[in-house]
Short mmCIF file of C-alpha atoms in Angstrom, two decimals:
data_model
loop_
_atom_site.label_atom_id
_atom_site.label_comp_id
_atom_site.label_asym_id
_atom_site.label_seq_id
_atom_site.Cartn_x
_atom_site.Cartn_y
_atom_site.Cartn_z
CA UNK A 15 82.60 98.51 118.40
CA UNK A 16 81.51 95.55 116.33
CA UNK A 17 83.99 92.94 115.22
CA UNK A 18 81.61 91.37 112.72
CA UNK A 19 80.38 92.28 109.27
CA UNK A 20 78.08 90.24 107.07
CA UNK A 21 80.45 88.91 104.42
CA UNK A 22 82.55 92.08 104.40
CA UNK A 23 86.29 91.47 103.85
CA UNK A 24 87.05 94.80 105.49
CA UNK A 25 86.34 93.37 108.92
CA UNK A 26 89.57 91.37 108.75
CA UNK A 27 91.66 94.51 108.47
CA UNK A 28 89.59 96.16 111.20
CA UNK A 29 90.22 93.30 113.61
CA UNK A 30 93.94 93.22 112.87
CA UNK A 31 94.18 96.95 113.54
CA UNK A 32 93.15 96.35 117.15
CA UNK A 33 96.04 94.10 118.07
CA UNK A 34 99.32 92.45 117.02
CA UNK A 35 99.61 91.24 113.46
CA UNK A 36 99.34 87.45 113.27
CA UNK A 37 100.98 85.13 110.75
CA UNK A 38 98.76 84.74 107.71
CA UNK A 39 96.68 81.57 107.49
CA UNK A 40 97.81 78.92 105.06
CA UNK A 41 96.41 79.42 101.58
CA UNK A 42 93.22 77.44 101.05
CA UNK A 43 90.18 77.61 98.82
CA UNK A 44 87.54 79.71 100.52
CA UNK A 45 83.95 78.69 100.85
CA UNK A 46 81.60 80.79 98.67
CA UNK A 47 79.89 83.76 100.30
CA UNK A 48 76.40 85.09 99.63
CA UNK A 49 74.19 87.74 101.16
CA UNK A 50 71.80 86.28 103.77
CA UNK A 51 68.71 87.28 101.78
CA UNK A 52 69.94 85.21 98.84
CA UNK A 53 69.82 82.13 101.07
CA UNK A 54 66.47 82.81 102.73
CA UNK A 55 67.91 84.41 105.87
CA UNK A 56 67.60 87.89 107.35
CA UNK A 57 70.69 90.03 107.85
CA UNK A 58 68.76 92.22 110.29
CA UNK A 59 67.82 89.20 112.37
CA UNK A 60 71.39 87.88 112.25
CA UNK A 61 72.41 91.16 113.90
CA UNK A 62 70.70 89.81 117.03
CA UNK A 63 73.32 87.06 117.12
CA UNK A 64 76.04 89.67 116.73
CA UNK A 65 74.62 91.62 119.67
CA UNK A 66 74.45 88.51 121.84
CA UNK A 67 78.06 87.53 121.10
CA UNK A 68 79.30 91.01 121.83
CA UNK A 69 77.40 91.00 125.13
CA UNK A 70 79.08 87.76 126.24
CA UNK A 71 82.47 89.27 125.42
CA UNK A 72 81.70 92.61 127.06
CA UNK A 73 80.55 90.84 130.22
CA UNK A 74 83.76 88.76 130.20
CA UNK A 75 81.80 85.52 130.08
CA UNK A 76 83.64 84.72 126.85
CA UNK A 77 87.18 85.86 125.93
CA UNK A 78 86.33 85.67 122.22
CA UNK A 79 84.75 83.41 119.64
CA UNK A 80 84.47 82.54 115.96
CA UNK A 81 81.13 81.70 114.33
CA UNK A 82 80.33 80.62 110.79
CA UNK A 83 76.87 79.89 109.38
CA UNK A 84 76.38 78.32 105.95
CA UNK A 85 73.18 77.75 104.02
CA UNK A 86 73.00 75.82 100.77
CA UNK A 87 76.78 75.53 100.73
CA UNK A 88 77.61 79.24 101.05
CA UNK A 89 78.60 81.35 104.04
CA UNK A 90 75.84 83.76 105.03
CA UNK A 91 77.27 84.89 108.36
CA UNK A 92 80.74 84.94 109.87
CA UNK A 93 81.83 86.53 113.10
CA UNK A 94 85.05 87.04 114.98
CA UNK A 95 84.47 88.71 118.34
CA UNK A 96 86.65 89.45 121.33
CA UNK A 97 90.19 88.33 122.01
CA UNK A 98 92.15 85.18 121.30
CA UNK A 99 94.44 86.29 124.13
CA UNK A 100 93.03 88.85 126.55
CA UNK A 101 96.30 89.60 128.29
CA UNK A 102 98.24 90.14 125.05
CA UNK A 103 95.29 91.98 123.46
CA UNK A 104 95.38 89.64 120.47
CA UNK A 105 92.03 89.79 118.65
CA UNK A 106 90.16 86.85 117.24
CA UNK A 107 90.51 86.93 113.44
CA UNK A 108 89.29 84.55 110.72
CA UNK A 109 92.57 82.59 110.91
CA UNK A 110 92.51 82.09 114.68
CA UNK A 111 93.27 78.48 115.62
CA UNK A 112 91.31 76.60 118.27
CA UNK A 113 91.77 73.30 120.04
CA UNK A 114 88.67 71.44 118.90
CA UNK A 115 89.02 68.48 121.30
CA UNK A 116 86.13 66.04 120.72
CA UNK A 117 85.25 67.59 117.39
CA UNK A 118 88.21 65.48 116.26
CA UNK A 119 85.94 62.45 116.69
CA UNK A 120 83.86 63.26 113.62
CA UNK A 121 86.96 63.43 111.41
CA UNK A 122 88.24 60.06 112.63
CA UNK A 123 84.79 58.52 112.29
CA UNK A 124 84.81 59.58 108.64
CA UNK A 125 88.26 58.01 108.26
CA UNK A 126 86.91 54.68 109.52
CA UNK A 127 83.97 54.79 107.12
CA UNK A 128 86.32 55.58 104.24
CA UNK A 129 88.25 52.42 105.06
CA UNK A 130 85.01 50.44 105.04
CA UNK A 131 84.15 51.89 101.63
CA UNK A 132 87.58 50.74 100.40
CA UNK A 133 86.84 47.22 101.65
CA UNK A 134 89.68 47.30 104.17
CA UNK A 135 87.50 46.78 107.24
CA UNK A 136 83.87 46.36 108.25
CA UNK A 137 82.32 48.19 111.15
CA UNK A 138 80.92 44.88 112.36
CA UNK A 139 84.46 43.52 112.75
CA UNK A 140 85.86 42.78 116.17
CA UNK A 141 88.37 45.37 117.32
CA UNK A 142 90.68 42.48 118.22
CA UNK A 143 90.98 41.64 114.50
CA UNK A 144 93.20 44.74 114.31
CA UNK A 145 94.29 45.30 117.92
CA UNK A 146 94.84 41.82 119.46
CA UNK A 147 94.96 43.20 123.00
CA UNK A 148 91.17 43.61 122.84
CA UNK A 149 90.57 39.88 122.34
CA UNK A 150 89.51 39.25 125.94
CA UNK A 151 88.41 42.49 127.57
CA UNK A 152 86.99 42.72 131.07
CA UNK A 153 84.41 44.86 132.84
CA UNK A 154 84.40 46.26 136.37
CA UNK A 155 80.99 45.50 137.89
CA UNK A 156 80.22 47.58 141.01
CA UNK A 157 79.49 45.68 144.20
CA UNK A 158 76.63 46.66 146.44
CA UNK A 159 78.18 48.57 149.31
CA UNK A 160 81.35 49.52 147.44
CA UNK A 161 84.17 48.08 145.42
CA UNK A 162 83.87 46.13 142.19
CA UNK A 163 84.38 42.72 140.66
CA UNK A 164 86.21 42.19 137.38
CA UNK A 165 84.27 39.97 134.97
CA UNK A 166 84.90 38.91 131.36
CA UNK A 167 83.03 41.06 128.87
CA UNK A 168 79.84 39.37 127.69
CA UNK A 169 80.84 39.80 124.05
CA UNK A 170 83.71 41.23 122.00
CA UNK A 171 83.92 44.95 121.24
CA UNK A 172 83.25 45.82 117.59
CA UNK A 173 84.27 48.82 115.53
CA UNK A 174 80.62 49.86 115.44
CA UNK A 175 80.61 49.85 119.26
CA UNK A 176 83.50 52.32 119.16
CA UNK A 177 81.76 54.56 116.62
CA UNK A 178 78.57 54.68 118.71
CA UNK A 179 80.27 54.91 122.15
CA UNK A 180 78.67 51.68 123.27
CA UNK A 181 81.97 49.82 123.77
CA UNK A 182 81.87 50.49 127.53
CA UNK A 183 85.13 52.49 127.47
CA UNK A 184 85.04 55.69 129.52
CA UNK A 185 87.76 58.22 130.32
CA UNK A 186 89.18 56.17 133.16
CA UNK A 187 86.87 57.36 135.94
CA UNK A 188 84.53 54.36 136.12
CA UNK A 189 84.32 51.67 138.81
CA UNK A 190 87.96 50.63 138.22
CA UNK A 191 89.33 54.17 138.29
CA UNK A 192 92.12 53.06 140.61
CA UNK A 193 93.54 50.73 137.95
CA UNK A 194 93.18 53.30 135.18
CA UNK A 195 94.96 55.86 137.36
CA UNK A 196 97.78 53.44 138.14
CA UNK A 197 98.16 52.77 134.40
CA UNK A 198 98.40 56.51 133.73
CA UNK A 199 95.32 56.53 131.49
CA UNK A 200 92.75 59.03 132.68
CA UNK A 201 91.23 62.12 131.10
CA UNK A 202 90.91 63.13 127.48
CA UNK A 203 93.99 65.36 127.17
CA UNK A 204 96.80 63.82 125.09
CA UNK A 205 98.88 66.71 123.73
CA UNK A 206 101.50 66.31 126.47
CA UNK A 207 101.98 62.53 126.15
CA UNK A 208 105.37 61.32 124.95
CA UNK A 209 104.11 57.93 123.76
CA UNK A 210 102.19 57.06 120.62
CA UNK A 211 98.44 56.70 120.85
CA UNK A 212 98.79 53.04 119.89
CA UNK A 213 100.94 52.46 122.96
CA UNK A 214 98.37 54.19 125.17
CA UNK A 215 95.52 52.21 123.60
CA UNK A 216 97.40 48.95 124.16
CA UNK A 217 97.42 49.69 127.89
CA UNK A 218 93.70 50.50 127.83
CA UNK A 219 92.87 47.07 126.46
CA UNK A 220 94.14 45.36 129.60
CA UNK A 221 92.08 47.51 132.00
CA UNK A 222 88.53 46.78 133.24
CA UNK A 223 85.96 48.70 131.20
CA UNK A 224 83.05 50.63 132.66
CA UNK A 225 80.24 48.64 130.99
CA UNK A 226 79.64 45.57 128.84
CA UNK A 227 79.77 46.17 125.07
CA UNK A 228 76.45 47.21 123.60
CA UNK A 229 74.69 47.64 126.94
CA UNK A 230 75.24 51.34 127.70
CA UNK A 231 76.25 54.61 126.07
CA UNK A 232 79.60 55.41 127.69
CA UNK A 233 81.63 58.40 126.52
CA UNK A 234 85.39 58.07 126.53
CA UNK A 235 88.38 56.74 124.64
CA UNK A 236 86.43 54.87 121.95
CA UNK A 237 87.52 57.19 119.13
CA UNK A 238 91.14 57.10 120.30
CA UNK A 239 90.93 53.34 119.87
CA UNK A 240 89.49 53.94 116.38
CA UNK A 241 92.53 56.09 115.60
CA UNK A 242 94.75 53.14 116.45
CA UNK A 243 92.64 50.92 114.18
CA UNK A 244 93.08 53.41 111.34
CA UNK A 245 96.84 53.25 111.81
CA UNK A 246 96.91 49.46 111.71
CA UNK A 247 94.65 49.15 108.67
CA UNK A 248 96.23 51.98 106.67
CA UNK A 249 99.86 51.43 107.62
CA UNK A 250 100.16 55.18 108.27
CA UNK A 251 100.18 57.25 111.40
CA UNK A 252 96.79 58.79 112.10
CA UNK A 253 98.31 62.19 111.39
CA UNK A 254 99.52 61.09 107.95
CA UNK A 255 96.27 59.32 107.07
CA UNK A 256 94.05 62.26 107.98
CA UNK A 257 96.35 64.69 106.18
CA UNK A 258 96.57 62.72 102.94
CA UNK A 259 93.03 61.32 102.77
CA UNK A 260 90.79 64.00 104.34
CA UNK A 261 92.42 67.30 105.31
CA UNK A 262 94.46 68.07 102.19
CA UNK A 263 91.79 66.84 99.75
CA UNK A 264 89.21 69.10 101.45
CA UNK A 265 91.56 72.08 101.58
CA UNK A 266 91.68 72.00 105.40
CA UNK A 267 95.25 73.27 105.54
CA UNK A 268 94.91 74.79 109.01
CA UNK A 269 93.76 71.58 110.68
CA UNK A 270 96.44 69.45 112.35
CA UNK A 271 97.48 67.77 115.59
CA UNK A 272 100.58 69.89 116.22
CA UNK A 273 101.52 73.32 114.92
CA UNK A 274 104.68 74.36 113.10
CA UNK A 275 106.49 76.98 115.23
CA UNK A 276 105.66 79.83 112.85
CA UNK A 277 101.93 79.23 113.40
CA UNK A 278 102.03 79.03 117.21
CA UNK A 279 100.95 82.66 117.64
CA UNK A 280 97.62 81.93 115.98
CA UNK A 281 96.48 79.50 118.70
CA UNK A 282 93.90 81.02 121.06
CA UNK A 283 94.56 80.90 124.79
CA UNK A 284 92.38 78.87 127.15
CA UNK A 285 90.24 80.46 129.87
CA UNK A 286 88.41 79.09 132.89
CA UNK A 287 84.80 80.12 133.28
CA UNK A 288 82.85 80.50 136.51
CA UNK A 289 79.17 80.69 137.32
CA UNK A 290 79.42 84.09 139.01
CA UNK A 291 82.40 85.94 137.57
CA UNK A 292 84.48 86.75 134.49
CA UNK A 293 86.65 84.22 132.70
CA UNK A 294 90.22 83.89 133.94
CA UNK A 295 93.21 82.66 132.00
CA UNK A 296 93.88 78.99 132.63
CA UNK A 297 97.24 78.59 134.38
CA UNK A 298 100.23 77.61 132.26
CA UNK A 299 101.35 74.07 132.88
CA UNK A 300 97.83 72.85 133.53
CA UNK A 301 97.71 70.75 130.39
CA UNK A 302 94.86 72.40 128.58
CA UNK A 303 96.53 75.81 128.59
CA UNK A 304 100.17 74.99 127.86
CA UNK A 305 100.64 76.38 124.37
CA UNK A 306 103.98 74.68 123.73
CA UNK A 307 102.51 71.19 123.94
CA UNK A 308 100.75 71.88 120.65
CA UNK A 309 103.89 73.18 118.91
CA UNK A 310 106.39 71.01 117.06
CA UNK A 311 109.78 71.34 118.74
CA UNK A 312 108.36 72.52 122.07
CA UNK A 313 106.25 69.55 123.18
CA UNK A 314 106.44 65.80 122.49
CA UNK A 315 104.14 66.09 119.44
CA UNK A 316 103.83 62.30 119.18
CA UNK A 317 100.38 61.40 120.54
CA UNK A 318 97.83 61.66 117.74
CA UNK A 319 94.60 61.56 119.71
CA UNK A 320 91.71 60.56 117.46
CA UNK A 321 89.30 61.50 120.21
CA UNK A 322 90.51 64.97 121.14
CA UNK A 323 93.71 66.08 119.43
CA UNK A 324 93.09 68.38 116.46
CA UNK A 325 93.51 72.13 116.15
CA UNK A 326 91.44 73.90 113.47
CA UNK A 327 89.79 77.11 112.26
CA UNK A 328 86.09 77.82 111.83
CA UNK A 329 86.33 77.83 108.02
CA UNK A 330 88.32 74.59 107.88
CA UNK A 331 85.81 72.78 110.04
CA UNK A 332 82.92 74.25 108.09
CA UNK A 333 84.44 72.75 104.93
CA UNK A 334 84.44 69.33 106.58
CA UNK A 335 80.82 69.66 107.69
CA UNK A 336 79.68 70.95 104.31
CA UNK A 337 81.22 67.85 102.76
CA UNK A 338 78.95 65.76 104.97
CA UNK A 339 75.88 67.88 104.19
CA UNK A 340 76.68 67.40 100.49
CA UNK A 341 76.54 63.64 100.95
CA UNK A 342 80.29 63.10 101.16
CA UNK A 343 81.61 65.50 98.49
CA UNK A 344 83.02 69.03 98.35
CA UNK A 345 84.43 70.95 95.40
CA UNK A 346 84.61 67.85 93.25
CA UNK A 347 86.37 65.77 95.91
CA UNK A 348 84.35 62.79 97.13
CA UNK A 349 85.35 61.14 100.42
CA UNK A 350 82.18 59.14 101.12
CA UNK A 351 79.08 57.98 99.31
CA UNK A 352 75.72 59.53 100.24
CA UNK A 353 74.57 56.15 101.55
CA UNK A 354 77.47 56.08 104.03
CA UNK A 355 76.72 59.60 105.28
CA UNK A 356 73.09 58.58 105.68
CA UNK A 357 74.17 55.53 107.70
CA UNK A 358 76.41 57.65 109.93
CA UNK A 359 73.66 60.11 110.78
CA UNK A 360 70.95 57.63 111.81
CA UNK A 361 70.33 56.44 115.35
CA UNK A 362 72.27 53.23 116.07
CA UNK A 363 71.81 52.96 119.83
CA UNK A 364 68.08 52.57 120.44
CA UNK A 365 67.16 54.26 123.72
CA UNK A 366 70.69 54.26 125.19
CA UNK A 367 71.44 57.93 124.47
CA UNK A 368 69.84 61.22 125.42
CA UNK A 369 66.73 59.83 127.04
CA UNK A 370 65.81 57.81 123.96
CA UNK A 371 62.35 58.45 122.53
CA UNK A 372 61.39 60.76 125.41
CA UNK A 373 64.43 62.99 124.94
CA UNK A 374 64.15 63.05 121.16
CA UNK A 375 67.85 62.29 120.60
CA UNK A 376 69.86 59.35 119.33
CA UNK A 377 73.46 58.66 118.42
CA UNK A 378 74.89 57.54 115.10
CA UNK A 379 78.38 56.67 113.89
CA UNK A 380 80.13 59.64 115.49
CA UNK A 381 77.27 62.12 115.88
CA UNK A 382 74.35 63.01 118.10
CA UNK A 383 71.17 62.94 115.98
CA UNK A 384 67.82 64.70 116.49
CA UNK A 385 65.03 62.12 116.25
CA UNK A 386 62.05 64.20 117.37
CA UNK A 387 62.25 67.99 117.30
CA UNK A 388 59.16 68.33 119.47
CA UNK A 389 60.61 66.10 122.17
CA UNK A 390 63.85 68.11 122.29
CA UNK A 391 62.03 71.45 122.51
CA UNK A 392 64.71 72.95 120.27
CA UNK A 393 64.50 74.47 116.79
CA UNK A 394 66.91 72.03 115.10
CA UNK A 395 65.06 69.84 112.57
CA UNK A 396 64.72 66.08 112.75
CA UNK A 397 67.88 64.59 111.26
CA UNK A 398 70.19 67.33 112.54
CA UNK A 399 73.54 65.89 113.59
CA UNK A 400 76.00 67.54 115.92
CA UNK A 401 78.61 67.37 118.66
CA UNK A 402 81.05 69.63 120.47
CA UNK A 403 84.38 69.82 122.25
CA UNK A 404 85.71 70.18 125.78
CA UNK A 405 86.80 73.78 125.17
CA UNK A 406 83.12 74.73 124.77
CA UNK A 407 83.05 74.58 120.98
CA UNK A 408 80.07 73.14 119.12
CA UNK A 409 78.69 72.49 115.66
CA UNK A 410 75.59 71.19 113.95
CA UNK A 411 74.38 70.27 110.48
CA UNK A 412 70.66 70.53 109.66
CA UNK A 413 70.06 68.79 106.33
CA UNK A 414 66.37 69.73 106.25
CA UNK A 415 67.19 73.44 106.37
CA UNK A 416 70.52 73.22 104.49
CA UNK A 417 72.39 74.69 107.47
CA UNK A 418 75.94 74.24 108.76
CA UNK A 419 76.92 76.07 111.97
CA UNK A 420 80.38 76.18 113.57
CA UNK A 421 81.09 77.89 116.90
CA UNK A 422 84.60 77.98 118.39
CA UNK A 423 85.78 79.41 121.70
CA UNK A 424 88.28 78.26 124.38
CA UNK A 425 86.58 78.13 127.79
CA UNK A 426 86.82 75.17 130.16
CA UNK A 427 85.00 74.66 132.40
CA UNK A 428 82.05 76.79 131.29
CA UNK A 429 79.51 76.65 134.15
CA UNK A 430 76.28 78.54 133.60
CA UNK A 431 77.08 79.63 130.04
CA UNK A 432 73.95 79.53 127.89
CA UNK A 433 75.63 80.65 124.67
CA UNK A 434 75.09 77.34 122.85
CA UNK A 435 71.33 77.42 123.31
CA UNK A 436 71.20 81.13 122.47
CA UNK A 437 73.30 80.56 119.34
CA UNK A 438 70.88 77.90 118.15
CA UNK A 439 67.82 80.04 118.82
CA UNK A 440 69.30 83.09 117.10
CA UNK A 441 70.44 81.19 114.01
CA UNK A 442 67.00 79.69 113.44
CA UNK A 443 65.07 82.89 114.08
CA UNK A 444 67.07 84.39 111.20
CA UNK A 445 65.72 81.76 108.78
CA UNK A 446 62.87 83.56 107.02
CA UNK A 447 62.40 81.02 104.22
CA UNK A 448 62.02 77.63 105.87
CA UNK A 449 62.13 74.39 103.92
CA UNK A 450 60.23 72.47 106.59
CA UNK A 451 57.94 74.78 108.58
CA UNK A 452 55.12 77.25 107.92
CA UNK A 453 57.31 79.39 105.68
CA UNK A 454 57.67 76.50 103.27
CA UNK A 455 53.94 76.08 102.68
#
């Protein structure tokens, strides 16, 4: 049986009837809904996406998922399929909470740009202006035949380097992985840490980085460092800054680092995927699965990871993305100017990311950016910006077509899963009135 209806409120009650009743989501202003045809999309063609999602769930390649598609600022498609917890038979519903991991990075990147707009920092500033431990960073240069030498960085790390992931800071598995391991700083998971993120970042500063600033695109702790910068500049914890300046103003009341106990039952469980079999529940105590680490009073709840820490719902995150598509404003609340959003969604790294000109992709201030649709071989328009999270979630914003797409699930690792590419193909084939292609002429 289907667990999706085009904009039909009845599907919520239907989903709840199949499993335990969950605590109601926090009250928040809902995004407007319209029929697909009113936004130049085909409901019949969107049914193909429904069929594909249900097939992944039926084949146990996905436990469950939430999808939301907006066009021109209104929801044209929303789906909740499968189970948030297979063993407990808890269905995915519109209020299901997901760990969004690296999708946190976009929110913190916006926070940094808000501080620049307020004149409190500049993205060209040295990180050491705010975090003195970064005044004299080093780099581990691999030796031929094995080992590495530690050299002074050729230039200081800037805030812009952090935003573009060109600071040379990885997740602790580079040439000097032995030193990062000894310091207890490896991997992106922070929910179980009992120290503040600023304390963790202070230890990072003294460790050899994986590349010289500005010379390579290196994915890692850069946005966690940005979170520490936000704390220093604002005088607030990252949690308090995001809540007061971004989340509450946008009505994102279900987005937070740690859950109040009464909301713990809404958090989806994590599953491990495999290339040749069904998903299996990730073992408790393995970090990414331990539910209690995300609940106030059960885990430390002190490490506000700007790179990977937030929990959210599909509608909350869609509100955030729609704000960006609107040029920094939603429902009369302006967080950024259109010029800042434009700056964030341009390529800042030359050919350092995604194969450069040949691959058709670049990287901006927190986002991957499509530079050449033909080179990517994908339907997303030039200017589309996107990213995803470690639990196999993803999102994209296509300004040319007026699209926002959010896809949440909780599978890690996810070998062999082609759902992201299929999602993209099936969203675009449902666009029957294009603003850029043949249908627009």
